[in-house]
């Protein structure tokens, strides 16, 4: 066994043990007072709605491909945890079932956004449901802004016809360009030559299928994805870059065009009592992604990742939430696909990927939630609650094993702790979170986000 394999073996064991433990919990009887056989039929909450966040094809990002029938679900930013919304196919079918004599239903949704990575941007998401009078959903979208340019088109056959064990599929193509968090932040700014920020251009597509396998909501999804990735210095340019201004590698191929062909497998289950305001239950997912060597990059890797969230009910609608996630690459890893740690849905108190960029990671959170009012009496808002939380994340010292060492050269610490307090409100758009957090570096940040944290 090589020295590299010796170093990775403990991480592989960690991921495998986490998956085995979570699978045991997943297959056991429902805990914390949930009725057996209860299958939530509503979607997960909205998480940073952004139609163009469909670039990554890792299992943890498949949630972003399932945007249909007015549902906008994007991957959690800042850390590549597998957080697809369980039972989204069921909700998708529920929202898209029409009588066969009904005409297609057309909708347009504006999606404005503002962030440190993309700046101000606006997306338009178009949906044509009941296509061909058989519940097919055609979706397409455009996004443009200060630092973003993207488009996508998808065709989805959702879970339908009332059978809880019916499967479905989704076909999509995408073309996105924006700066990548892994190449930003840190105590030291490192850009491209002439100090241009690195933009990651992804062009590709994928085909995914899913199949519910148990009445308790366990679902298996699988698929194949291809993308060509390059580093650019602007939204509209033919120039490609392989290294940053210090000579650190940013792509694997010497021509600056990396080809990624992957086979993905994901298992997930949601046993929370309420996806938008959970008080009890658990949420679980585990995924693997195997690349096939193609093109000049000829990447060979397996990405393993898993997450588990447990909601422990306390007295008077109070809840204690425990979350853990972990992942690792076995084989090759690229700077833009490595795990970025830190941010709103990772370690609060830090910017996105500001803790580190690693081949492996572990991230855990503990959060106490308490009610404030069941009816705030304001339009579009109902109940309000408070939170006290602590987050921790680490790259397990693997930052220097990523080609180009994007975290190391930017002086990212590799591990970090964030603590804070927050407010949660349930709106017509889903949960809204406003959180104030302090990092162990002494920095303070306010995080504003849509969607359930865990």
GROMACS .gro file of C-alpha atoms in nm:
model
  454
    1UNK     CA    1   0.000   0.000   0.000
    2UNK     CA    2   0.140   0.342  -0.095
    3UNK     CA    3   0.205   0.623   0.152
    4UNK     CA    4  -0.085   0.811   0.000
    5UNK     CA    5  -0.318   0.513   0.053
    6UNK     CA    6  -0.196   0.479   0.412
    7UNK     CA    7  -0.290   0.842   0.471
    8UNK     CA    8  -0.635   0.806   0.316
    9UNK     CA    9  -0.731   0.471   0.469
   10UNK     CA   10  -0.836   0.617   0.809
   11UNK     CA   11  -1.054   0.873   0.629
   12UNK     CA   12  -1.217   0.603   0.419
   13UNK     CA   13  -1.286   0.408   0.737
   14UNK     CA   14  -1.439   0.719   0.896
   15UNK     CA   15  -1.675   0.774   0.601
   16UNK     CA   16  -1.768   0.405   0.586
   17UNK     CA   17  -1.839   0.387   0.961
   18UNK     CA   18  -2.050   0.702   0.947
   19UNK     CA   19  -2.251   0.560   0.659
   20UNK     CA   20  -2.300   0.227   0.837
   21UNK     CA   21  -2.410   0.392   1.161
   22UNK     CA   22  -2.651   0.623   0.978
   23UNK     CA   23  -2.791   0.333   0.776
   24UNK     CA   24  -2.861   0.145   1.099
   25UNK     CA   25  -3.050   0.445   1.236
   26UNK     CA   26  -3.230   0.494   0.906
   27UNK     CA   27  -3.364   0.138   0.893
   28UNK     CA   28  -3.462   0.129   1.260
   29UNK     CA   29  -3.805   0.218   1.390
   30UNK     CA   30  -3.885   0.593   1.388
   31UNK     CA   31  -3.756   0.767   1.698
   32UNK     CA   32  -3.854   1.063   1.913
   33UNK     CA   33  -4.225   0.991   1.903
   34UNK     CA   34  -4.280   0.981   1.527
   35UNK     CA   35  -4.551   0.748   1.408
   36UNK     CA   36  -4.435   0.449   1.209
   37UNK     CA   37  -4.505   0.475   0.840
   38UNK     CA   38  -4.522   0.855   0.841
   39UNK     CA   39  -4.384   0.981   0.509
   40UNK     CA   40  -4.351   1.358   0.481
   41UNK     CA   41  -4.498   1.474   0.151
   42UNK     CA   42  -4.377   1.833   0.154
   43UNK     CA   43  -4.050   1.950   0.008
   44UNK     CA   44  -3.749   2.058   0.206
   45UNK     CA   45  -3.728   2.426   0.276
   46UNK     CA   46  -3.594   2.677   0.030
   47UNK     CA   47  -3.217   2.707   0.056
   48UNK     CA   48  -3.067   3.019  -0.102
   49UNK     CA   49  -3.295   3.010  -0.409
   50UNK     CA   50  -3.074   3.039  -0.714
   51UNK     CA   51  -3.159   2.867  -1.040
   52UNK     CA   52  -2.800   2.869  -1.160
   53UNK     CA   53  -2.649   2.680  -0.866
   54UNK     CA   54  -2.656   2.359  -1.069
   55UNK     CA   55  -2.292   2.342  -1.166
   56UNK     CA   56  -2.159   2.064  -0.945
   57UNK     CA   57  -2.255   1.712  -1.035
   58UNK     CA   58  -2.159   1.552  -0.705
   59UNK     CA   59  -2.433   1.355  -0.528
   60UNK     CA   60  -2.468   1.625  -0.266
   61UNK     CA   61  -2.562   1.874  -0.538
   62UNK     CA   62  -2.837   1.673  -0.705
   63UNK     CA   63  -3.092   1.869  -0.508
   64UNK     CA   64  -3.030   2.160  -0.744
   65UNK     CA   65  -3.132   1.953  -1.046
   66UNK     CA   66  -3.476   1.891  -0.901
   67UNK     CA   67  -3.612   2.241  -0.954
   68UNK     CA   68  -3.958   2.206  -1.095
   69UNK     CA   69  -4.318   2.307  -1.038
   70UNK     CA   70  -4.215   2.629  -0.862
   71UNK     CA   71  -3.964   2.463  -0.626
   72UNK     CA   72  -3.627   2.632  -0.594
   73UNK     CA   73  -3.377   2.422  -0.400
   74UNK     CA   74  -3.004   2.485  -0.427
   75UNK     CA   75  -2.706   2.308  -0.268
   76UNK     CA   76  -2.589   2.436   0.063
   77UNK     CA   77  -2.309   2.682  -0.004
   78UNK     CA   78  -1.969   2.674   0.153
   79UNK     CA   79  -1.942   2.303   0.215
   80UNK     CA   80  -2.007   2.005  -0.009
   81UNK     CA   81  -2.233   1.811   0.225
   82UNK     CA   82  -2.493   1.576   0.078
   83UNK     CA   83  -2.808   1.771   0.161
   84UNK     CA   84  -3.067   1.691  -0.108
   85UNK     CA   85  -3.422   1.751   0.007
   86UNK     CA   86  -3.568   1.406   0.081
   87UNK     CA   87  -3.918   1.348  -0.056
   88UNK     CA   88  -3.881   1.632  -0.303
   89UNK     CA   89  -3.989   1.399  -0.582
   90UNK     CA   90  -4.311   1.329  -0.393
   91UNK     CA   91  -4.384   1.700  -0.353
   92UNK     CA   92  -4.286   1.761  -0.711
   93UNK     CA   93  -4.543   1.508  -0.825
   94UNK     CA   94  -4.806   1.647  -0.591
   95UNK     CA   95  -4.753   1.996  -0.732
   96UNK     CA   96  -4.747   1.878  -1.093
   97UNK     CA   97  -5.036   1.632  -1.117
   98UNK     CA   98  -5.293   1.753  -1.370
   99UNK     CA   99  -5.596   1.608  -1.534
  100UNK     CA  100  -5.500   1.467  -1.872
  101UNK     CA  101  -5.724   1.714  -2.052
  102UNK     CA  102  -5.560   2.016  -1.889
  103UNK     CA  103  -5.325   2.227  -2.103
  104UNK     CA  104  -4.960   2.276  -1.999
  105UNK     CA  105  -4.911   2.519  -1.713
  106UNK     CA  106  -4.651   2.795  -1.767
  107UNK     CA  107  -4.482   3.000  -1.494
  108UNK     CA  108  -4.199   3.250  -1.461
  109UNK     CA  109  -4.015   3.313  -1.134
  110UNK     CA  110  -3.767   3.599  -1.078
  111UNK     CA  111  -3.476   3.506  -0.850
  112UNK     CA  112  -3.274   3.808  -0.735
  113UNK     CA  113  -2.961   3.759  -0.526
  114UNK     CA  114  -2.677   3.943  -0.357
  115UNK     CA  115  -2.358   3.783  -0.225
  116UNK     CA  116  -1.984   3.821  -0.190
  117UNK     CA  117  -1.913   3.563  -0.461
  118UNK     CA  118  -2.150   3.674  -0.738
  119UNK     CA  119  -2.237   4.026  -0.630
  120UNK     CA  120  -2.580   4.148  -0.737
  121UNK     CA  121  -2.748   3.910  -0.981
  122UNK     CA  122  -3.089   3.825  -1.120
  123UNK     CA  123  -3.221   3.496  -1.248
  124UNK     CA  124  -3.538   3.407  -1.437
  125UNK     CA  125  -3.672   3.055  -1.397
  126UNK     CA  126  -3.924   2.933  -1.655
  127UNK     CA  127  -4.139   2.622  -1.604
  128UNK     CA  128  -4.375   2.443  -1.841
  129UNK     CA  129  -4.559   2.173  -1.647
  130UNK     CA  130  -4.787   1.896  -1.775
  131UNK     CA  131  -4.592   1.889  -2.099
  132UNK     CA  132  -4.751   1.643  -2.339
  133UNK     CA  133  -5.038   1.605  -2.090
  134UNK     CA  134  -4.843   1.339  -1.897
  135UNK     CA  135  -4.691   1.543  -1.611
  136UNK     CA  136  -4.351   1.601  -1.778
  137UNK     CA  137  -4.192   1.928  -1.666
  138UNK     CA  138  -3.972   2.139  -1.891
  139UNK     CA  139  -3.763   2.397  -1.711
  140UNK     CA  140  -3.512   2.650  -1.831
  141UNK     CA  141  -3.344   2.947  -1.671
  142UNK     CA  142  -3.103   3.234  -1.720
  143UNK     CA  143  -2.893   3.427  -1.471
  144UNK     CA  144  -2.676   3.733  -1.511
  145UNK     CA  145  -2.511   3.978  -1.277
  146UNK     CA  146  -2.198   4.153  -1.165
  147UNK     CA  147  -2.004   3.826  -1.143
  148UNK     CA  148  -2.231   3.558  -1.286
  149UNK     CA  149  -2.353   3.431  -1.622
  150UNK     CA  150  -2.548   3.105  -1.640
  151UNK     CA  151  -2.816   2.909  -1.817
  152UNK     CA  152  -2.977   2.568  -1.784
  153UNK     CA  153  -3.252   2.353  -1.930
  154UNK     CA  154  -3.406   2.039  -1.779
  155UNK     CA  155  -3.676   1.782  -1.849
  156UNK     CA  156  -3.821   1.595  -1.551
  157UNK     CA  157  -4.060   1.305  -1.512
  158UNK     CA  158  -4.158   1.331  -1.142
  159UNK     CA  159  -4.290   1.071  -0.903
  160UNK     CA  160  -4.656   1.057  -0.997
  161UNK     CA  161  -4.986   0.870  -1.028
  162UNK     CA  162  -5.021   0.822  -0.652
  163UNK     CA  163  -4.797   0.514  -0.619
  164UNK     CA  164  -4.542   0.579  -0.341
  165UNK     CA  165  -4.296   0.340  -0.507
  166UNK     CA  166  -4.305   0.496  -0.853
  167UNK     CA  167  -3.968   0.628  -0.966
  168UNK     CA  168  -3.877   0.919  -1.189
  169UNK     CA  169  -3.595   1.078  -1.385
  170UNK     CA  170  -3.443   1.413  -1.474
  171UNK     CA  171  -3.233   1.518  -1.774
  172UNK     CA  172  -3.047   1.848  -1.774
  173UNK     CA  173  -2.779   2.055  -1.945
  174UNK     CA  174  -2.608   2.363  -1.801
  175UNK     CA  175  -2.356   2.635  -1.877
  176UNK     CA  176  -2.236   2.843  -1.580
  177UNK     CA  177  -1.962   3.096  -1.509
  178UNK     CA  178  -1.891   3.265  -1.176
  179UNK     CA  179  -1.608   3.293  -0.919
  180UNK     CA  180  -1.543   2.984  -0.707
  181UNK     CA  181  -1.542   3.007  -0.324
  182UNK     CA  182  -1.242   2.773  -0.301
  183UNK     CA  183  -1.029   3.037  -0.478
  184UNK     CA  184  -1.161   3.329  -0.271
  185UNK     CA  185  -1.144   3.450   0.089
  186UNK     CA  186  -0.863   3.366   0.331
  187UNK     CA  187  -0.615   3.607   0.490
  188UNK     CA  188  -0.417   3.628   0.167
  189UNK     CA  189  -0.571   3.721  -0.169
  190UNK     CA  190  -0.441   3.517  -0.461
  191UNK     CA  191  -0.595   3.577  -0.803
  192UNK     CA  192  -0.503   3.521  -1.168
  193UNK     CA  193  -0.235   3.714  -1.352
  194UNK     CA  194  -0.314   4.089  -1.370
  195UNK     CA  195  -0.509   4.037  -1.045
  196UNK     CA  196  -0.826   3.911  -1.214
  197UNK     CA  197  -1.053   3.694  -1.000
  198UNK     CA  198  -1.073   3.330  -1.114
  199UNK     CA  199  -1.406   3.233  -1.266
  200UNK     CA  200  -1.498   2.865  -1.295
  201UNK     CA  201  -1.673   2.776  -1.621
  202UNK     CA  202  -1.875   2.453  -1.622
  203UNK     CA  203  -2.041   2.316  -1.935
  204UNK     CA  204  -2.216   1.982  -1.923
  205UNK     CA  205  -2.521   1.780  -1.839
  206UNK     CA  206  -2.650   1.477  -1.659
  207UNK     CA  207  -2.921   1.215  -1.629
  208UNK     CA  208  -3.057   1.111  -1.290
  209UNK     CA  209  -3.310   0.849  -1.185
  210UNK     CA  210  -3.462   0.789  -0.843
  211UNK     CA  211  -3.656   0.509  -0.679
  212UNK     CA  212  -3.836   0.508  -0.341
  213UNK     CA  213  -3.763   0.172  -0.176
  214UNK     CA  214  -3.942   0.178   0.162
  215UNK     CA  215  -4.269   0.313   0.296
  216UNK     CA  216  -4.070   0.512   0.552
  217UNK     CA  217  -3.926   0.736   0.282
  218UNK     CA  218  -3.591   0.578   0.199
  219UNK     CA  219  -3.504   0.672  -0.159
  220UNK     CA  220  -3.215   0.567  -0.381
  221UNK     CA  221  -3.096   0.791  -0.666
  222UNK     CA  222  -2.834   0.729  -0.930
  223UNK     CA  223  -2.709   0.885  -1.247
  224UNK     CA  224  -2.433   0.982  -1.485
  225UNK     CA  225  -2.293   1.331  -1.531
  226UNK     CA  226  -2.040   1.500  -1.756
  227UNK     CA  227  -1.889   1.846  -1.734
  228UNK     CA  228  -1.599   2.031  -1.891
  229UNK     CA  229  -1.441   2.268  -1.640
  230UNK     CA  230  -1.207   2.559  -1.713
  231UNK     CA  231  -1.077   2.866  -1.531
  232UNK     CA  232  -1.157   3.204  -1.688
  233UNK     CA  233  -1.096   3.566  -1.591
  234UNK     CA  234  -1.436   3.708  -1.688
  235UNK     CA  235  -1.788   3.611  -1.789
  236UNK     CA  236  -1.733   3.643  -2.165
  237UNK     CA  237  -1.384   3.538  -2.268
  238UNK     CA  238  -1.213   3.255  -2.455
  239UNK     CA  239  -0.897   3.279  -2.242
  240UNK     CA  240  -0.826   2.983  -2.011
  241UNK     CA  241  -0.585   2.964  -1.719
  242UNK     CA  242  -0.413   2.667  -1.558
  243UNK     CA  243  -0.233   2.848  -1.274
  244UNK     CA  244  -0.285   3.147  -1.045
  245UNK     CA  245  -0.058   3.450  -1.025
  246UNK     CA  246   0.181   3.263  -0.793
  247UNK     CA  247   0.208   2.962  -1.022
  248UNK     CA  248  -0.018   2.730  -0.822
  249UNK     CA  249  -0.215   2.482  -1.031
  250UNK     CA  250  -0.588   2.544  -1.075
  251UNK     CA  251  -0.671   2.275  -1.333
  252UNK     CA  252  -0.530   1.926  -1.381
  253UNK     CA  253  -0.488   1.930  -1.760
  254UNK     CA  254  -0.216   2.145  -1.915
  255UNK     CA  255  -0.455   2.291  -2.172
  256UNK     CA  256  -0.685   2.422  -1.900
  257UNK     CA  257  -0.983   2.204  -1.996
  258UNK     CA  258  -1.068   1.933  -1.742
  259UNK     CA  259  -1.322   1.666  -1.835
  260UNK     CA  260  -1.519   1.505  -1.552
  261UNK     CA  261  -1.737   1.200  -1.623
  262UNK     CA  262  -1.894   1.055  -1.309
  263UNK     CA  263  -2.134   0.785  -1.195
  264UNK     CA  264  -2.330   0.880  -0.883
  265UNK     CA  265  -2.525   0.690  -0.621
  266UNK     CA  266  -2.716   0.847  -0.334
  267UNK     CA  267  -2.939   0.720  -0.053
  268UNK     CA  268  -3.144   0.960   0.154
  269UNK     CA  269  -3.429   0.968   0.400
  270UNK     CA  270  -3.620   1.238   0.586
  271UNK     CA  271  -3.803   1.140   0.906
  272UNK     CA  272  -3.850   1.492   1.043
  273UNK     CA  273  -4.201   1.571   1.163
  274UNK     CA  274  -4.207   1.897   0.964
  275UNK     CA  275  -3.950   1.983   0.692
  276UNK     CA  276  -4.000   2.358   0.742
  277UNK     CA  277  -4.020   2.372   1.123
  278UNK     CA  278  -3.893   2.038   1.260
  279UNK     CA  279  -3.919   1.953   1.627
  280UNK     CA  280  -3.835   1.582   1.616
  281UNK     CA  281  -3.704   1.309   1.387
  282UNK     CA  282  -3.392   1.280   1.178
  283UNK     CA  283  -3.255   1.340   0.829
  284UNK     CA  284  -2.991   1.126   0.665
  285UNK     CA  285  -2.802   1.099   0.336
  286UNK     CA  286  -2.495   0.918   0.208
  287UNK     CA  287  -2.349   0.940  -0.140
  288UNK     CA  288  -2.065   0.820  -0.356
  289UNK     CA  289  -1.937   0.953  -0.687
  290UNK     CA  290  -1.700   0.752  -0.907
  291UNK     CA  291  -1.518   0.924  -1.192
  292UNK     CA  292  -1.420   0.761  -1.520
  293UNK     CA  293  -1.094   0.879  -1.682
  294UNK     CA  294  -1.168   1.083  -1.995
  295UNK     CA  295  -0.989   1.365  -2.179
  296UNK     CA  296  -0.648   1.502  -2.096
  297UNK     CA  297  -0.725   1.534  -1.726
  298UNK     CA  298  -0.806   1.157  -1.700
  299UNK     CA  299  -0.929   1.201  -1.343
  300UNK     CA  300  -0.984   0.890  -1.132
  301UNK     CA  301  -1.144   0.945  -0.792
  302UNK     CA  302  -1.421   0.836  -0.562
  303UNK     CA  303  -1.588   1.101  -0.353
  304UNK     CA  304  -1.764   0.975  -0.040
  305UNK     CA  305  -1.982   1.199   0.173
  306UNK     CA  306  -2.250   1.156   0.437
  307UNK     CA  307  -2.455   1.363   0.679
  308UNK     CA  308  -2.693   1.297   0.966
  309UNK     CA  309  -2.914   1.540   1.160
  310UNK     CA  310  -3.108   1.444   1.474
  311UNK     CA  311  -3.384   1.659   1.627
  312UNK     CA  312  -3.444   1.590   1.996
  313UNK     CA  313  -3.773   1.735   2.128
  314UNK     CA  314  -3.763   1.912   2.463
  315UNK     CA  315  -4.043   2.064   2.668
  316UNK     CA  316  -4.265   2.344   2.535
  317UNK     CA  317  -4.175   2.312   2.164
  318UNK     CA  318  -3.803   2.344   2.232
  319UNK     CA  319  -3.561   2.133   2.030
  320UNK     CA  320  -3.197   2.029   2.048
  321UNK     CA  321  -3.039   1.962   1.707
  322UNK     CA  322  -2.724   1.760   1.648
  323UNK     CA  323  -2.565   1.746   1.304
  324UNK     CA  324  -2.255   1.575   1.169
  325UNK     CA  325  -2.118   1.550   0.817
  326UNK     CA  326  -1.800   1.405   0.671
  327UNK     CA  327  -1.647   1.334   0.335
  328UNK     CA  328  -1.328   1.239   0.156
  329UNK     CA  329  -1.178   1.193  -0.188
  330UNK     CA  330  -1.002   0.866  -0.267
  331UNK     CA  331  -0.771   0.915  -0.564
  332UNK     CA  332  -0.746   1.239  -0.759
  333UNK     CA  333  -0.898   1.567  -0.644
  334UNK     CA  334  -0.921   1.902  -0.823
  335UNK     CA  335  -0.891   2.243  -0.654
  336UNK     CA  336  -1.241   2.347  -0.761
  337UNK     CA  337  -1.409   2.020  -0.650
  338UNK     CA  338  -1.237   1.991  -0.310
  339UNK     CA  339  -1.447   2.038   0.003
  340UNK     CA  340  -1.484   2.403   0.101
  341UNK     CA  341  -1.552   2.459   0.471
  342UNK     CA  342  -1.710   2.765   0.630
  343UNK     CA  343  -2.014   2.983   0.572
  344UNK     CA  344  -2.385   3.013   0.634
  345UNK     CA  345  -2.463   2.641   0.606
  346UNK     CA  346  -2.129   2.520   0.741
  347UNK     CA  347  -1.930   2.698   1.012
  348UNK     CA  348  -2.111   3.022   1.084
  349UNK     CA  349  -1.897   3.322   1.171
  350UNK     CA  350  -1.685   3.259   0.860
  351UNK     CA  351  -1.732   3.350   0.495
  352UNK     CA  352  -1.792   3.077   0.238
  353UNK     CA  353  -1.498   2.830   0.227
  354UNK     CA  354  -1.303   3.064   0.458
  355UNK     CA  355  -1.212   2.789   0.707
  356UNK     CA  356  -1.035   2.567   0.458
  357UNK     CA  357  -1.030   2.373   0.131
  358UNK     CA  358  -0.950   2.005   0.181
  359UNK     CA  359  -0.948   1.660   0.035
  360UNK     CA  360  -1.143   1.553   0.344
  361UNK     CA  361  -1.355   1.721   0.609
  362UNK     CA  362  -1.563   1.672   0.922
  363UNK     CA  363  -1.820   1.928   1.027
  364UNK     CA  364  -2.051   1.919   1.327
  365UNK     CA  365  -2.308   2.150   1.483
  366UNK     CA  366  -2.511   2.170   1.803
  367UNK     CA  367  -2.813   2.401   1.808
  368UNK     CA  368  -3.076   2.479   2.071
  369UNK     CA  369  -3.407   2.611   1.937
  370UNK     CA  370  -3.687   2.773   2.134
  371UNK     CA  371  -4.020   2.935   2.040
  372UNK     CA  372  -4.085   3.308   2.069
  373UNK     CA  373  -4.434   3.344   1.921
  374UNK     CA  374  -4.668   3.127   1.718
  375UNK     CA  375  -4.817   3.426   1.532
  376UNK     CA  376  -4.619   3.744   1.482
  377UNK     CA  377  -4.911   3.916   1.311
  378UNK     CA  378  -4.716   4.035   1.004
  379UNK     CA  379  -4.793   3.971   0.637
  380UNK     CA  380  -4.612   3.670   0.489
  381UNK     CA  381  -4.474   3.566   0.832
  382UNK     CA  382  -4.617   3.340   1.101
  383UNK     CA  383  -4.421   3.180   1.387
  384UNK     CA  384  -4.087   3.309   1.517
  385UNK     CA  385  -3.821   3.127   1.718
  386UNK     CA  386  -3.472   3.179   1.851
  387UNK     CA  387  -3.152   2.975   1.835
  388UNK     CA  388  -2.822   2.937   2.019
  389UNK     CA  389  -2.562   2.740   1.823
  390UNK     CA  390  -2.203   2.623   1.794
  391UNK     CA  391  -2.035   2.493   1.475
  392UNK     CA  392  -1.701   2.325   1.415
  393UNK     CA  393  -1.534   2.225   1.090
  394UNK     CA  394  -1.194   2.088   0.991
  395UNK     CA  395  -1.017   1.970   0.677
  396UNK     CA  396  -0.834   1.707   0.888
  397UNK     CA  397  -0.501   1.850   0.778
  398UNK     CA  398  -0.570   1.760   0.416
  399UNK     CA  399  -0.543   2.110   0.269
  400UNK     CA  400  -0.186   2.054   0.147
  401UNK     CA  401  -0.289   1.739  -0.043
  402UNK     CA  402  -0.514   1.933  -0.283
  403UNK     CA  403  -0.334   2.026  -0.609
  404UNK     CA  404  -0.248   2.395  -0.603
  405UNK     CA  405  -0.329   2.405  -0.230
  406UNK     CA  406  -0.599   2.674  -0.267
  407UNK     CA  407  -0.665   2.686   0.105
  408UNK     CA  408  -0.301   2.682   0.214
  409UNK     CA  409  -0.176   2.957  -0.021
  410UNK     CA  410  -0.460   3.183   0.094
  411UNK     CA  411  -0.371   3.121   0.460
  412UNK     CA  412  -0.701   2.959   0.549
  413UNK     CA  413  -0.671   2.802   0.897
  414UNK     CA  414  -0.797   2.452   0.810
  415UNK     CA  415  -1.026   2.432   1.113
  416UNK     CA  416  -1.257   2.673   1.286
  417UNK     CA  417  -1.525   2.724   1.549
  418UNK     CA  418  -1.824   2.954   1.528
  419UNK     CA  419  -2.078   3.035   1.800
  420UNK     CA  420  -2.378   3.263   1.794
  421UNK     CA  421  -2.746   3.337   1.830
  422UNK     CA  422  -3.020   3.376   1.575
  423UNK     CA  423  -3.384   3.428   1.486
  424UNK     CA  424  -3.596   3.195   1.272
  425UNK     CA  425  -3.925   3.290   1.112
  426UNK     CA  426  -4.163   3.084   0.900
  427UNK     CA  427  -4.266   3.276   0.588
  428UNK     CA  428  -4.473   3.195   0.282
  429UNK     CA  429  -4.137   3.131   0.108
  430UNK     CA  430  -4.019   2.890   0.378
  431UNK     CA  431  -3.802   2.942   0.687
  432UNK     CA  432  -3.602   3.265   0.708
  433UNK     CA  433  -3.288   3.271   0.922
  434UNK     CA  434  -3.099   3.573   1.059
  435UNK     CA  435  -2.795   3.469   1.262
  436UNK     CA  436  -2.515   3.659   1.437
  437UNK     CA  437  -2.198   3.454   1.480
  438UNK     CA  438  -1.847   3.496   1.618
  439UNK     CA  439  -1.556   3.294   1.485
  440UNK     CA  440  -1.258   3.176   1.686
  441UNK     CA  441  -1.054   3.421   1.477
  442UNK     CA  442  -1.244   3.703   1.647
  443UNK     CA  443  -1.449   3.800   1.341
  444UNK     CA  444  -1.822   3.869   1.360
  445UNK     CA  445  -2.069   3.804   1.079
  446UNK     CA  446  -2.442   3.830   1.022
  447UNK     CA  447  -2.586   3.548   0.810
  448UNK     CA  448  -2.918   3.588   0.630
  449UNK     CA  449  -3.057   3.286   0.452
  450UNK     CA  450  -3.373   3.112   0.332
  451UNK     CA  451  -3.421   2.750   0.424
  452UNK     CA  452  -3.388   2.504   0.708
  453UNK     CA  453  -3.030   2.478   0.839
  454UNK     CA  454  -3.024   2.098   0.877
   0.00000   0.00000   0.00000
